């Protein structure tokens, strides 16, 4: 089936999304830092079972084609993304839906599942973290300068944003996420994990260069019944 691409007004911004499939199980795909539905979920949009699922991939505000506005990182940017994501799905008339979140999208999905338990059917996260340690801040500083990224990772984002927006937004992201390290325990959303009631599956890449495995183990330990 074809993939439709559209924009819808949510919380005062025009959010871009792609949608495909006609299954009864609605799924929202949440991209990572600087990512969009297309850059992060091309294969899922193409190959997920279109009979079982209705698949929506979104571009959070300031990312992908959800510009304007320019992306910024206030202290509550994850909560803002979680509200935008849930309100987007409600605007598209989905009563209940599952979340597949990677990286920052995983953090957003954790918050959404905790705060809107009646709307979330199932949850899958990978490359997510519920806190930021000093070690994490060192790792983030290592990716601040996008000219040092591998071409494979850098090129699609540079093509989407242009070099300046990409470089500036990456620096702003590093500053924004590093700020959580100043919280007690580096907390992003640790206190919300026990509120997640839906079936939850946590995946972690053994070679993930950005998110140490201890984060996945912490999330698993604090979400009851997660796998």
XYZ file of N, CA and C in Angstrom:
681
model
N 0.846 -1.199 0.000
C 0.000 0.000 0.000
C 0.875 1.239 0.000
N 0.292 2.313 -0.475
C 1.059 3.550 -0.599
C 1.254 4.208 0.765
N 2.214 5.116 0.818
C 2.485 5.879 2.035
C 1.998 7.303 1.798
N 1.047 7.755 2.594
C 0.593 9.140 2.450
C 1.437 10.042 3.352
N 1.603 11.261 2.895
C 2.423 12.236 3.605
C 1.573 13.485 3.764
N 1.446 13.997 4.987
C 0.558 15.145 5.217
C 1.003 15.926 6.435
N 0.352 17.079 6.640
C 0.588 17.883 7.844
C -0.740 18.112 8.540
N -0.691 18.211 9.858
C -1.896 18.477 10.634
C -1.525 19.419 11.772
N -2.428 20.341 12.092
C -2.123 21.304 13.149
C -2.392 20.683 14.516
N -1.365 20.728 15.371
C -1.450 20.171 16.721
C -0.731 21.136 17.664
N -1.395 21.546 18.723
C -0.764 22.413 19.738
C -0.060 23.632 19.125
N -0.701 24.209 18.120
C -0.187 25.450 17.542
C 0.922 25.303 16.521
N 1.302 24.065 16.184
C 2.316 23.859 15.142
C 1.771 22.882 14.102
N 2.360 22.916 12.899
C 1.948 21.988 11.838
C 2.918 20.805 11.827
N 2.425 19.655 12.261
C 3.274 18.465 12.366
C 3.133 17.613 11.107
N 4.279 17.220 10.584
C 4.310 16.357 9.400
C 4.306 14.893 9.826
N 3.561 14.082 9.080
C 3.549 12.643 9.381
C 3.378 11.857 8.092
N 3.740 10.590 8.156
C 3.487 9.653 7.056
C 2.623 8.527 7.592
N 1.756 8.015 6.772
C 0.830 6.968 7.227
C 0.670 5.907 6.146
N 0.603 4.660 6.583
C 0.419 3.553 5.654
C -0.248 2.379 6.366
N -0.819 1.487 5.607
C -1.455 0.296 6.179
C -2.902 0.539 6.563
N -3.662 -0.566 6.738
C -5.055 -0.422 7.139
C -5.444 -1.399 8.249
N -4.454 -1.835 9.004
C -4.734 -2.784 10.079
C -5.418 -2.125 11.272
N -6.003 -2.962 12.136
C -6.744 -2.430 13.290
C -5.810 -1.963 14.406
N -4.543 -2.415 14.378
C -3.583 -2.051 15.417
C -2.797 -0.815 14.945
N -3.093 0.347 15.540
C -2.395 1.581 15.157
C -1.068 1.686 15.901
N -0.034 2.105 15.176
C 1.317 2.194 15.733
C 1.923 3.539 15.361
N 2.487 4.231 16.357
C 3.224 5.464 16.077
C 4.713 5.204 16.204
N 5.478 5.593 15.177
C 6.936 5.460 15.176
C 7.542 6.808 15.559
N 8.383 6.802 16.615
C 8.946 8.056 17.137
C 10.452 8.096 16.886
N 10.914 9.029 16.043
C 12.334 9.059 15.668
C 13.234 9.613 16.765
N 14.531 9.452 16.554
C 15.525 9.911 17.520
C 15.969 11.337 17.269
N 16.987 11.759 17.993
C 17.510 13.118 17.914
C 17.803 13.505 16.457
N 17.226 14.651 16.017
C 17.393 15.185 14.665
C 16.725 14.347 13.577
N 16.103 13.243 13.981
C 15.543 12.336 12.985
C 14.134 12.716 12.566
N 13.667 12.033 11.514
C 12.312 12.209 11.022
C 11.743 10.820 10.737
N 10.466 10.778 10.438
C 9.870 9.485 10.082
C 10.624 8.836 8.937
N 10.939 9.630 7.908
C 11.571 9.076 6.713
C 13.012 8.630 6.960
N 13.805 9.458 7.671
C 15.217 9.088 7.865
C 15.366 7.915 8.821
N 14.498 7.838 9.833
C 14.677 6.820 10.875
C 13.851 5.556 10.643
N 12.776 5.654 9.871
C 11.847 4.518 9.783
C 11.452 4.141 8.351
N 12.322 4.450 7.383
C 12.033 4.052 5.999
C 11.669 2.583 5.866
N 12.493 1.664 6.417
C 12.194 0.232 6.278
C 10.885 -0.184 6.962
N 10.594 0.396 8.133
C 9.356 0.040 8.838
C 8.130 0.503 8.044
N 8.198 1.710 7.496
C 7.083 2.215 6.687
C 6.852 1.315 5.479
N 7.935 0.767 4.961
C 7.842 -0.057 3.755
C 7.405 -1.490 4.063
N 7.983 -2.076 5.130
C 7.865 -3.523 5.295
C 6.994 -4.011 6.449
N 6.595 -3.141 7.381
C 5.717 -3.634 8.448
C 4.408 -4.132 7.838
N 3.803 -5.102 8.503
C 2.601 -5.754 7.963
C 1.435 -4.767 7.845
N 1.037 -4.466 6.605
C 0.015 -3.425 6.375
C -1.400 -3.939 6.650
N -1.545 -5.271 6.718
C -2.864 -5.836 7.052
C -3.105 -5.789 8.564
N -2.040 -6.027 9.329
C -2.177 -6.027 10.793
C -2.158 -4.623 11.379
N -1.350 -3.736 10.771
C -1.069 -2.441 11.390
C -1.493 -1.258 10.526
N -1.878 -0.194 11.181
C -1.892 1.136 10.557
C -0.700 1.872 11.155
N 0.228 2.257 10.307
C 1.518 2.776 10.770
C 1.604 4.272 10.517
N 1.954 5.016 11.563
C 2.160 6.458 11.442
C 3.587 6.757 11.909
N 4.328 7.500 11.090
C 5.663 7.970 11.503
C 5.609 9.492 11.512
N 6.049 10.099 12.602
C 5.928 11.560 12.687
C 7.281 12.240 12.732
N 7.271 13.520 12.377
C 8.433 14.399 12.544
C 8.112 15.322 13.725
N 8.797 15.190 14.869
C 8.547 16.106 15.987
C 8.805 17.557 15.571
N 8.198 18.478 16.287
C 8.333 19.905 15.924
C 9.801 20.312 15.797
N 10.097 21.032 14.710
C 11.465 21.490 14.468
C 12.370 20.459 13.813
N 11.839 19.252 13.556
C 12.603 18.182 12.894
C 11.931 17.834 11.563
N 12.729 17.276 10.642
C 12.164 16.803 9.378
C 11.387 17.897 8.678
N 10.125 17.564 8.329
C 9.285 18.543 7.627
C 8.359 19.288 8.588
N 8.542 19.086 9.893
C 7.754 19.843 10.884
C 8.488 21.139 11.254
N 8.973 21.827 10.228
C 9.631 23.128 10.373
C 8.878 24.098 9.473
N 8.497 25.331 9.832
C 8.715 25.888 11.162
C 7.858 25.172 12.215
N 8.133 25.378 13.504
C 9.144 26.247 14.105
C 10.536 25.614 14.039
N 11.561 26.406 14.303
C 12.901 25.847 14.490
C 12.898 25.026 15.777
N 13.752 24.022 15.819
C 13.814 23.153 16.990
C 14.486 23.878 18.152
N 13.885 23.766 19.332
C 14.555 24.271 20.538
C 14.440 23.222 21.641
N 15.165 23.441 22.727
C 15.258 22.437 23.782
C 15.036 23.050 25.158
N 13.784 23.479 25.438
C 13.487 23.941 26.797
C 13.568 22.760 27.763
N 13.582 23.000 29.074
C 13.734 21.900 30.037
C 12.675 20.798 29.881
N 11.505 21.142 29.340
C 10.432 20.143 29.234
C 10.261 19.631 27.801
N 11.334 19.647 26.986
C 11.115 19.304 25.573
C 10.625 17.866 25.365
N 11.022 16.947 26.233
C 10.504 15.575 26.089
C 9.005 15.504 26.395
N 8.571 16.208 27.434
C 7.139 16.248 27.768
C 6.348 16.896 26.631
N 6.917 17.959 26.072
C 6.252 18.641 24.949
C 6.104 17.688 23.759
N 7.182 16.940 23.448
C 7.101 15.974 22.349
C 6.076 14.881 22.649
N 6.036 14.431 23.910
C 5.076 13.375 24.279
C 3.643 13.853 24.078
N 3.371 15.082 24.489
C 2.022 15.637 24.309
C 1.706 15.820 22.825
N 2.680 16.352 22.073
C 2.477 16.505 20.626
C 2.173 15.163 19.965
N 2.927 14.137 20.333
C 2.774 12.817 19.710
C 1.385 12.243 19.977
N 0.971 12.302 21.232
C -0.334 11.757 21.620
C -1.458 12.576 20.980
N -1.311 13.896 20.993
C -2.351 14.752 20.413
C -2.428 14.594 18.893
N -1.279 14.329 18.263
C -1.277 14.033 16.828
C -2.127 12.790 16.541
N -1.897 11.722 17.294
C -2.647 10.476 17.062
C -4.136 10.665 17.340
N -4.452 11.482 18.337
C -5.869 11.748 18.610
C -6.493 12.593 17.505
N -5.713 13.552 16.987
C -6.205 14.365 15.868
C -6.463 13.492 14.640
N -5.696 12.416 14.512
C -5.889 11.473 13.398
C -6.962 10.434 13.721
N -7.619 10.594 14.856
C -8.784 9.795 15.271
C -8.448 8.367 15.692
N -7.237 8.152 16.192
C -6.906 6.840 16.759
C -7.246 6.853 18.244
N -8.093 5.922 18.667
C -8.522 5.908 20.078
C -7.437 5.306 20.970
N -6.766 4.274 20.450
C -5.719 3.603 21.217
C -4.624 3.200 20.230
N -3.380 3.276 20.659
C -2.300 3.009 19.721
C -1.055 2.571 20.484
N -0.144 1.917 19.770
C 1.126 1.494 20.347
C 2.224 2.467 19.939
N 3.301 2.480 20.731
C 4.424 3.378 20.475
C 5.687 2.571 20.221
N 6.393 2.894 19.145
C 7.711 2.326 18.877
C 8.681 3.498 18.847
N 9.501 3.621 19.899
C 10.350 4.789 20.018
C 11.824 4.432 20.066
N 12.603 5.181 19.292
C 14.053 4.914 19.308
C 14.799 6.161 19.761
N 15.801 5.954 20.640
C 16.644 7.059 21.104
C 15.778 8.099 21.815
N 15.865 9.372 21.420
C 15.006 10.391 22.024
C 13.530 10.025 21.885
N 13.178 9.390 20.774
C 11.796 8.953 20.583
C 11.384 7.897 21.593
N 12.373 7.119 22.057
C 12.106 6.138 23.114
C 11.795 6.825 24.433
N 12.555 7.879 24.745
C 12.295 8.645 25.971
C 10.905 9.283 25.891
N 10.602 9.879 24.741
C 9.281 10.477 24.516
C 8.182 9.439 24.705
N 8.415 8.232 24.177
C 7.414 7.159 24.279
C 7.219 6.707 25.726
N 8.302 6.627 26.489
C 8.190 6.266 27.909
C 7.306 7.273 28.651
N 7.550 8.559 28.395
C 6.781 9.611 29.061
C 5.315 9.546 28.641
N 5.081 9.350 27.350
C 3.701 9.283 26.855
C 2.957 8.091 27.459
N 3.631 6.943 27.528
C 2.975 5.745 28.072
C 2.644 5.915 29.548
N 3.509 6.640 30.282
C 3.269 6.872 31.707
C 2.156 7.887 31.929
N 2.138 8.931 31.112
C 1.202 10.040 31.337
C -0.175 9.817 30.715
N -0.244 8.988 29.696
C -1.524 8.772 28.994
C -1.820 7.268 28.917
N -1.884 6.591 30.089
C -1.974 5.118 30.081
C -3.208 4.582 29.365
N -4.293 5.348 29.343
C -5.514 4.842 28.715
C -5.446 4.829 27.192
N -4.465 5.534 26.644
C -4.373 5.647 25.189
C -3.352 4.688 24.582
N -2.417 4.209 25.420
C -1.290 3.438 24.875
C -1.527 1.937 25.044
N -1.470 1.242 23.927
C -1.758 -0.185 23.870
C -0.515 -1.009 24.245
N 0.579 -0.778 23.518
C 1.846 -1.457 23.802
C 3.002 -0.490 23.549
N 4.172 -0.844 24.086
C 5.326 0.052 24.020
C 6.586 -0.741 23.686
N 7.321 -0.258 22.689
C 8.641 -0.823 22.379
C 9.628 0.339 22.333
N 10.720 0.245 23.094
C 11.745 1.295 23.049
C 13.117 0.674 22.843
N 13.958 1.397 22.111
C 15.357 0.960 21.986
C 16.259 2.182 21.921
N 17.432 2.042 22.554
C 18.373 3.156 22.613
C 17.866 4.303 23.479
N 17.028 3.980 24.464
C 16.431 5.020 25.315
C 17.127 5.072 26.670
N 17.011 6.233 27.334
C 17.563 6.378 28.689
C 16.621 7.237 29.518
N 16.566 6.936 30.823
C 15.670 7.675 31.724
C 16.428 8.696 32.561
N 17.756 8.742 32.374
C 18.583 9.701 33.111
C 19.834 10.006 32.290
N 20.560 11.038 32.727
C 21.798 11.427 32.049
C 22.918 11.481 33.090
N 23.954 10.672 32.881
C 25.088 10.635 33.809
C 26.205 11.550 33.284
N 27.218 11.763 34.107
C 28.377 12.545 33.653
C 29.076 11.830 32.497
N 29.097 10.500 32.533
C 29.680 9.741 31.415
C 28.903 10.024 30.125
N 27.565 10.069 30.232
C 26.735 10.375 29.061
C 27.076 11.750 28.492
N 27.261 12.732 29.388
C 27.568 14.092 28.934
C 28.872 14.091 28.126
N 29.860 13.302 28.572
C 31.122 13.192 27.819
C 30.882 12.596 26.435
N 30.017 11.570 26.389
C 29.705 10.934 25.098
C 29.010 11.944 24.176
N 28.038 12.688 24.717
C 27.304 13.675 23.905
C 28.256 14.742 23.362
N 29.197 15.180 24.214
C 30.158 16.197 23.762
C 30.955 15.703 22.562
N 31.155 14.390 22.507
C 31.888 13.805 21.392
C 31.173 13.899 20.050
N 29.848 14.130 20.068
C 29.125 14.255 18.791
C 28.684 15.695 18.519
N 29.119 16.625 19.361
C 28.692 18.029 19.217
C 29.039 18.590 17.830
N 30.247 18.281 17.360
C 30.716 18.800 16.070
C 30.334 17.821 14.957
N 29.319 18.191 14.170
C 28.797 17.240 13.174
C 29.793 16.961 12.044
N 30.796 17.836 11.877
C 31.779 17.581 10.813
C 32.608 16.329 11.118
N 32.591 15.893 12.386
C 33.348 14.680 12.761
C 32.507 13.406 12.637
N 31.224 13.551 12.304
C 30.369 12.364 12.156
C 30.793 11.569 10.922
N 30.468 10.284 10.917
C 30.707 9.485 9.713
C 29.778 9.989 8.607
N 30.253 9.884 7.380
C 29.464 10.399 6.259
C 28.110 9.700 6.159
N 28.097 8.414 6.448
C 26.862 7.623 6.328
C 25.745 8.193 7.204
N 26.093 8.603 8.415
C 25.093 9.135 9.343
C 24.811 10.612 9.046
N 25.873 11.330 8.655
C 25.750 12.776 8.487
C 24.984 13.164 7.222
N 25.245 12.445 6.133
C 24.770 12.889 4.824
C 23.252 13.048 4.719
N 22.457 12.029 5.122
C 21.005 12.202 4.978
C 20.459 13.376 5.796
N 21.067 13.618 6.964
C 20.589 14.726 7.800
C 21.009 16.069 7.201
N 22.211 16.106 6.630
C 22.679 17.330 5.979
C 21.811 17.658 4.769
N 21.410 16.611 4.047
C 20.553 16.814 2.873
C 19.177 17.322 3.291
N 18.699 16.826 4.414
C 17.360 17.212 4.865
C 17.342 18.643 5.409
N 18.374 19.016 6.173
C 18.343 20.281 6.909
C 19.196 21.402 6.318
N 20.169 21.029 5.497
C 21.220 21.985 5.158
C 22.235 21.986 6.299
N 23.489 22.312 5.979
C 24.546 22.154 6.979
C 24.321 23.014 8.218
N 23.937 24.267 8.037
C 23.874 25.196 9.179
C 22.831 24.794 10.209
N 21.618 24.507 9.737
C 20.543 24.129 10.662
C 20.920 22.832 11.396
N 21.469 21.891 10.642
C 21.882 20.600 11.203
C 22.934 20.798 12.300
N 23.974 21.575 11.992
C 25.075 21.783 12.948
C 24.589 22.522 14.189
N 23.798 23.563 13.978
C 23.311 24.400 15.081
C 22.370 23.592 15.986
N 21.496 22.790 15.363
C 20.504 22.033 16.138
C 21.172 20.908 16.920
N 22.210 20.309 16.343
C 22.941 19.269 17.077
C 23.601 19.858 18.317
N 24.230 21.020 18.189
C 24.847 21.674 19.351
C 23.800 21.997 20.414
N 22.645 22.489 19.952
C 21.569 22.835 20.888
C 21.039 21.582 21.588
N 20.992 20.462 20.852
C 20.550 19.199 21.459
C 21.526 18.759 22.552
N 22.835 18.827 22.255
C 23.847 18.429 23.246
C 23.684 19.268 24.524
N 23.506 20.569 24.364
C 23.304 21.439 25.539
C 22.007 21.088 26.262
N 20.953 20.847 25.478
C 19.635 20.580 26.064
C 19.594 19.286 26.845
N 20.153 18.206 26.281
C 20.089 16.913 26.977
C 21.094 16.865 28.120
N 22.233 17.563 27.969
C 23.248 17.555 29.033
C 22.732 18.225 30.301
N 21.784 19.135 30.130
C 21.226 19.855 31.278
C 20.583 18.910 32.298
N 20.095 17.768 31.824
C 19.463 16.816 32.750
C 20.458 16.271 33.770
N 21.736 16.283 33.424
C 22.762 15.771 34.350
C 22.820 16.603 35.629
N 22.296 17.833 35.574
C 22.286 18.695 36.759
C 21.163 18.315 37.732
N 20.180 17.551 37.249
C 19.090 17.106 38.132
C 19.604 16.069 39.117
N 18.863 15.878 40.192
C 19.195 14.811 41.125
C 19.134 13.471 40.383
N 20.187 12.655 40.480
C 20.314 11.386 39.727
C 20.306 11.569 38.213
N 20.487 12.813 37.738
C 20.452 13.044 36.294
C 19.090 12.739 35.680
N 18.064 12.874 36.496
C 16.730 12.398 36.123
C 16.144 13.056 34.870
N 15.658 12.231 33.939
C 14.794 12.703 32.845
C 13.349 12.302 33.164
N 13.139 10.988 33.355
C 11.764 10.506 33.573
C 11.732 9.262 34.469
N 12.740 9.132 35.339
C 12.813 7.930 36.194
C 11.544 7.734 37.021
N 11.012 8.848 37.557
C 9.867 8.750 38.462
C 8.597 8.305 37.733
N 8.597 8.380 36.393
C 7.401 8.007 35.626
C 7.359 6.521 35.267
N 8.509 5.864 35.309
C 8.561 4.471 34.830
C 7.582 3.541 35.548
N 7.412 3.666 36.877
C 6.446 2.779 37.547
C 4.990 3.025 37.117
N 4.723 4.170 36.464
C 3.360 4.463 36.014
C 3.026 3.803 34.678
N 4.021 3.193 34.045
C 3.775 2.551 32.742
C 3.130 1.193 32.981
N 1.918 1.040 32.479
C 1.140 -0.178 32.752
C 1.010 -1.088 31.527
N 1.310 -0.572 30.336
C 1.091 -1.379 29.135
C 2.242 -2.380 28.954
N 2.012 -3.450 28.185
C 3.111 -4.375 27.883
C 4.263 -3.618 27.226
N 5.482 -3.819 27.763
C 6.636 -3.037 27.326
C 7.789 -3.962 26.953
N 8.388 -3.685 25.802
C 9.518 -4.460 25.300
C 10.696 -3.510 25.108
N 11.827 -3.823 25.739
C 13.008 -2.961 25.685
C 14.093 -3.682 24.894
N 14.590 -3.004 23.880
C 15.640 -3.577 23.029
C 16.879 -2.705 23.203
N 18.055 -3.331 23.194
C 19.258 -2.498 23.249
C 20.346 -3.056 22.344
N 20.969 -2.176 21.595
C 22.071 -2.572 20.718
C 23.355 -2.725 21.517
N 23.958 -3.882 21.410
C 25.194 -4.146 22.170
C 26.301 -3.155 21.813
N 26.298 -2.670 20.578
C 27.353 -1.750 20.135
C 26.878 -0.300 20.106
N 25.760 0.001 20.758
C 25.249 1.378 20.768
C 26.333 2.317 21.288
N 26.820 3.259 20.451
C 27.926 4.117 20.884
C 27.485 5.290 21.763
N 26.172 5.531 21.810
C 25.675 6.733 22.473
C 25.004 6.455 23.815
N 24.434 5.249 23.949
C 23.647 4.937 25.153
C 24.168 3.654 25.801
N 24.893 3.769 26.923
C 25.390 2.577 27.603
C 24.248 1.640 28.031
N 24.536 0.344 28.053
C 23.509 -0.675 28.294
C 22.830 -0.552 29.665
N 23.530 0.012 30.630
C 22.945 0.176 31.973
C 21.616 0.924 31.919
N 21.461 1.816 30.928
C 20.199 2.559 30.803
C 19.037 1.622 30.493
N 19.264 0.701 29.557
C 18.208 -0.256 29.196
C 17.865 -1.137 30.398
N 18.888 -1.535 31.139
C 18.656 -2.390 32.312
C 17.864 -1.650 33.387
N 18.157 -0.362 33.557
C 17.422 0.445 34.538
C 15.939 0.543 34.149
N 15.688 0.809 32.890
C 14.295 0.938 32.419
C 13.548 -0.385 32.632
N 14.206 -1.484 32.270
C 13.596 -2.809 32.435
C 13.252 -3.079 33.903
N 14.178 -2.731 34.785
C 13.991 -2.987 36.208
C 12.815 -2.192 36.792
N 12.567 -1.003 36.252
C 11.581 -0.103 36.851
C 10.222 -0.071 36.143
N 10.097 -0.811 35.043
C 8.780 -0.959 34.423
C 8.302 -2.374 34.695
N 7.270 -2.463 35.505
C 6.791 -3.763 35.983
C 6.351 -4.646 34.801
N 6.885 -5.859 34.789
C 6.478 -6.827 33.760
C 7.093 -6.595 32.388
N 8.019 -5.635 32.295
C 8.636 -5.383 30.988
C 9.570 -6.528 30.615
N 9.837 -6.635 29.330
C 10.735 -7.682 28.818
C 11.880 -7.024 28.067
